[in-house]
Amino acid sequence: MVSAMTGGTTVESSSKYPFSVTLTDPILCGGSIISLDPPWILTAAHCIENLEIHPNDYTVAYGSRNFSEQSYAAIQQAVSHPLYVSSQQLQTQVYATDRTDVIPYDIALIKLKSPLLANTHVNRIPISTASPNKEEYPSAYKETIGMGYIGYEKPHAELLQYTPCNSSNAGTLRDNNFNHSIVLATSDAGLCHGDSGSPLLIKSAETNEYYLDGVLNRILNAYDPDPDNGSCPFHESNLTRFLNSFVKPSAHIKWIMNVTQLSFDALTDPVTSLDDGSVFAVSSTSSAAITTTASLFLRASCFDVDWTLAYVHKHGGSIKYVPD
């Protein structure tokens, strides 16, 4: 069952998750900004299976918690993990495998045509490098976000939703590849279609910094009552609870580095506020430091402040001011 959110909590500020994006074609999905320049998005591979890239199609939305007020960007390149097996390949029996065997590789990268400008509502998120066998974040808090469907036969969310997550027992995982590559998590809200590609977020209690720990690609113990019009799934059994399957980007960090040509530090180092009020970020192109004044933080996810956003609108590149 591929993966919206029923029973989620509305995000109150667009600065809370400035790395969040929404894919609007070929299907509704989520994603995360992992680099601003060059501009790279991390999402699920099944979200781009039928993608046709056209230079004038603006299908990656970002910069606002409000679906109708987001900015839009065009896609230049889309790359699925080389071991991912698509639906078309399974249907034509090119690969003798079932869908479960390819879950650890259901991850993809999207490069945008133009760099993204960092501001309070737009920024990258560092990839978590925490080992699944070590408690590197002993007091960490996990959650996920999405603009998917809000219930069975209901529309997608107009405002970004979030829900806390709890790691689940790995006993369901089938082998060491799963144990290494997949995070299973339960959530307070039910996830649905349209939330695929959305991030599993981990936030350190010590630094209050978000890291990308997973990419949503499946909901286990679930089925679609109407597969052709999927919105939110039903429970497979009254005895089981939904399990959300997230691919760990850290398990594929070498592949991500190879495709994006970004360094390990550029992908994993967080952005840090300096004592003088300026902000430090690892440059994605040269690993050099870039700074800006305190009036425009590059990492707004750590500050519960309502800001006014200046962003490039979908049409014409004009500047439009949108209150949060």
mmCIF file of N, CA, C and O in Angstrom, residues 13-18 120-121 203 207-210 271-274 277-279 294 296-307 324:
data_model
loop_
_atom_site.group_PDB
_atom_site.id
_atom_site.type_symbol
_atom_site.label_atom_id
_atom_site.label_comp_id
_atom_site.label_asym_id
_atom_site.label_seq_id
_atom_site.Cartn_x
_atom_site.Cartn_y
_atom_site.Cartn_z
ATOM 1 N N SER A 13 2.707 27.802 11.283
ATOM 2 C CA SER A 13 3.600 28.783 10.683
ATOM 3 C C SER A 13 4.347 28.167 9.506
ATOM 4 O O SER A 13 4.835 27.038 9.591
ATOM 5 N N SER A 14 4.470 28.914 8.421
ATOM 6 C CA SER A 14 5.210 28.436 7.256
ATOM 7 C C SER A 14 6.704 28.338 7.527
ATOM 8 O O SER A 14 7.430 27.699 6.780
ATOM 9 N N SER A 15 7.172 28.972 8.594
ATOM 10 C CA SER A 15 8.585 28.908 8.949
ATOM 11 C C SER A 15 8.941 27.653 9.737
ATOM 12 O O SER A 15 10.113 27.387 9.963
ATOM 13 N N LYS A 16 7.940 26.876 10.115
ATOM 14 C CA LYS A 16 8.189 25.693 10.935
ATOM 15 C C LYS A 16 8.922 24.607 10.161
ATOM 16 O O LYS A 16 9.819 23.943 10.677
ATOM 17 N N TYR A 17 8.516 24.381 8.915
ATOM 18 C CA TYR A 17 9.120 23.338 8.080
ATOM 19 C C TYR A 17 9.506 23.942 6.729
ATOM 20 O O TYR A 17 8.887 23.631 5.703
ATOM 21 N N PRO A 18 10.528 24.783 6.676
ATOM 22 C CA PRO A 18 10.861 25.494 5.435
ATOM 23 C C PRO A 18 11.417 24.590 4.339
ATOM 24 O O PRO A 18 11.565 25.019 3.205
ATOM 25 N N THR A 120 12.978 32.753 5.475
ATOM 26 C CA THR A 120 12.352 32.165 6.662
ATOM 27 C C THR A 120 11.421 31.008 6.338
ATOM 28 O O THR A 120 11.134 30.185 7.204
ATOM 29 N N HIS A 121 10.956 30.944 5.103
ATOM 30 C CA HIS A 121 10.001 29.902 4.721
ATOM 31 C C HIS A 121 10.565 28.909 3.720
ATOM 32 O O HIS A 121 9.846 28.010 3.279
ATOM 33 N N LYS A 203 14.145 15.458 15.754
ATOM 34 C CA LYS A 203 14.578 16.730 16.324
ATOM 35 C C LYS A 203 15.272 16.475 17.646
ATOM 36 O O LYS A 203 14.687 15.903 18.576
ATOM 37 N N THR A 207 19.606 20.389 20.626
ATOM 38 C CA THR A 207 19.849 21.485 19.683
ATOM 39 C C THR A 207 18.576 22.061 19.092
ATOM 40 O O THR A 207 18.599 23.134 18.480
ATOM 41 N N ASN A 208 17.452 21.354 19.217
ATOM 42 C CA ASN A 208 16.175 21.777 18.650
ATOM 43 C C ASN A 208 16.226 21.857 17.122
ATOM 44 O O ASN A 208 15.452 22.560 16.490
ATOM 45 N N GLU A 209 17.150 21.120 16.531
ATOM 46 C CA GLU A 209 17.355 21.140 15.084
ATOM 47 C C GLU A 209 16.703 19.923 14.432
ATOM 48 O O GLU A 209 16.803 18.815 14.927
ATOM 49 N N TYR A 210 15.999 20.137 13.316
ATOM 50 C CA TYR A 210 15.398 19.035 12.576
ATOM 51 C C TYR A 210 16.426 18.372 11.663
ATOM 52 O O TYR A 210 17.268 19.030 11.049
ATOM 53 N N VAL A 271 22.490 23.832 9.871
ATOM 54 C CA VAL A 271 22.765 25.265 9.862
ATOM 55 C C VAL A 271 22.735 25.752 11.293
ATOM 56 O O VAL A 271 21.881 25.363 12.081
ATOM 57 N N THR A 272 23.671 26.606 11.650
ATOM 58 C CA THR A 272 23.839 26.997 13.034
ATOM 59 C C THR A 272 23.794 28.508 13.177
ATOM 60 O O THR A 272 24.425 29.229 12.411
ATOM 61 N N SER A 273 23.071 29.006 14.174
ATOM 62 C CA SER A 273 23.059 30.432 14.469
ATOM 63 C C SER A 273 24.338 30.798 15.206
ATOM 64 O O SER A 273 24.753 30.098 16.134
ATOM 65 N N LEU A 274 24.956 31.900 14.795
ATOM 66 C CA LEU A 274 26.185 32.342 15.417
ATOM 67 C C LEU A 274 25.899 33.353 16.527
ATOM 68 O O LEU A 274 24.809 33.913 16.629
ATOM 69 N N GLY A 277 24.429 36.858 15.871
ATOM 70 C CA GLY A 277 23.104 36.945 15.275
ATOM 71 C C GLY A 277 23.048 36.568 13.829
ATOM 72 O O GLY A 277 21.980 36.483 13.240
ATOM 73 N N SER A 278 24.202 36.350 13.195
ATOM 74 C CA SER A 278 24.208 35.894 11.814
ATOM 75 C C SER A 278 23.997 34.393 11.776
ATOM 76 O O SER A 278 23.948 33.728 12.800
ATOM 77 N N VAL A 279 23.875 33.865 10.573
ATOM 78 C CA VAL A 279 23.566 32.456 10.408
ATOM 79 C C VAL A 279 24.616 31.810 9.524
ATOM 80 O O VAL A 279 25.023 32.362 8.512
ATOM 81 N N ALA A 294 20.766 38.978 10.889
ATOM 82 C CA ALA A 294 19.813 38.352 11.796
ATOM 83 C C ALA A 294 18.377 38.589 11.369
ATOM 84 O O ALA A 294 17.473 37.912 11.847
ATOM 85 N N LEU A 296 17.056 37.887 8.606
ATOM 86 C CA LEU A 296 16.588 36.837 7.711
ATOM 87 C C LEU A 296 17.337 35.564 8.030
ATOM 88 O O LEU A 296 18.377 35.274 7.478
ATOM 89 N N PHE A 297 16.804 34.769 8.950
ATOM 90 C CA PHE A 297 17.451 33.524 9.342
ATOM 91 C C PHE A 297 17.357 32.508 8.215
ATOM 92 O O PHE A 297 16.328 32.364 7.581
ATOM 93 N N LEU A 298 18.441 31.779 7.989
ATOM 94 C CA LEU A 298 18.433 30.722 6.995
ATOM 95 C C LEU A 298 17.765 29.467 7.508
ATOM 96 O O LEU A 298 17.302 28.646 6.744
ATOM 97 N N ARG A 299 17.749 29.284 8.827
ATOM 98 C CA ARG A 299 17.073 28.144 9.405
ATOM 99 C C ARG A 299 15.982 28.657 10.308
ATOM 100 O O ARG A 299 16.246 29.112 11.406
ATOM 101 N N ALA A 300 14.760 28.634 9.829
ATOM 102 C CA ALA A 300 13.662 29.165 10.622
ATOM 103 C C ALA A 300 12.946 28.090 11.414
ATOM 104 O O ALA A 300 12.082 28.386 12.213
ATOM 105 N N SER A 301 13.285 26.806 11.187
ATOM 106 C CA SER A 301 12.532 25.730 11.822
ATOM 107 C C SER A 301 12.724 25.703 13.327
ATOM 108 O O SER A 301 11.968 25.074 14.048
ATOM 109 N N CYS A 302 13.762 26.367 13.832
ATOM 110 C CA CYS A 302 14.025 26.344 15.264
ATOM 111 C C CYS A 302 13.347 27.484 15.992
ATOM 112 O O CYS A 302 13.476 27.611 17.201
ATOM 113 N N PHE A 303 12.657 28.374 15.254
ATOM 114 C CA PHE A 303 12.106 29.562 15.885
ATOM 115 C C PHE A 303 10.602 29.608 15.653
ATOM 116 O O PHE A 303 10.144 29.662 14.530
ATOM 117 N N ASP A 304 9.835 29.610 16.718
ATOM 118 C CA ASP A 304 8.382 29.685 16.624
ATOM 119 C C ASP A 304 7.964 31.146 16.510
ATOM 120 O O ASP A 304 7.384 31.735 17.411
ATOM 121 N N VAL A 305 8.287 31.762 15.398
ATOM 122 C CA VAL A 305 8.016 33.165 15.167
ATOM 123 C C VAL A 305 7.218 33.281 13.888
ATOM 124 O O VAL A 305 7.495 32.601 12.906
ATOM 125 N N ASP A 306 6.182 34.143 13.890
ATOM 126 C CA ASP A 306 5.416 34.382 12.678
ATOM 127 C C ASP A 306 6.104 35.485 11.879
ATOM 128 O O ASP A 306 6.274 36.605 12.348
ATOM 129 N N TRP A 307 6.479 35.176 10.649
ATOM 130 C CA TRP A 307 7.176 36.117 9.788
ATOM 131 C C TRP A 307 6.314 36.398 8.562
ATOM 132 O O TRP A 307 5.454 35.619 8.202
ATOM 133 N N ASP A 324 1.636 35.013 6.969
ATOM 134 C CA ASP A 324 1.587 33.626 7.407
ATOM 135 C C ASP A 324 0.261 33.332 8.079
ATOM 136 O O ASP A 324 -0.277 34.164 8.784
#
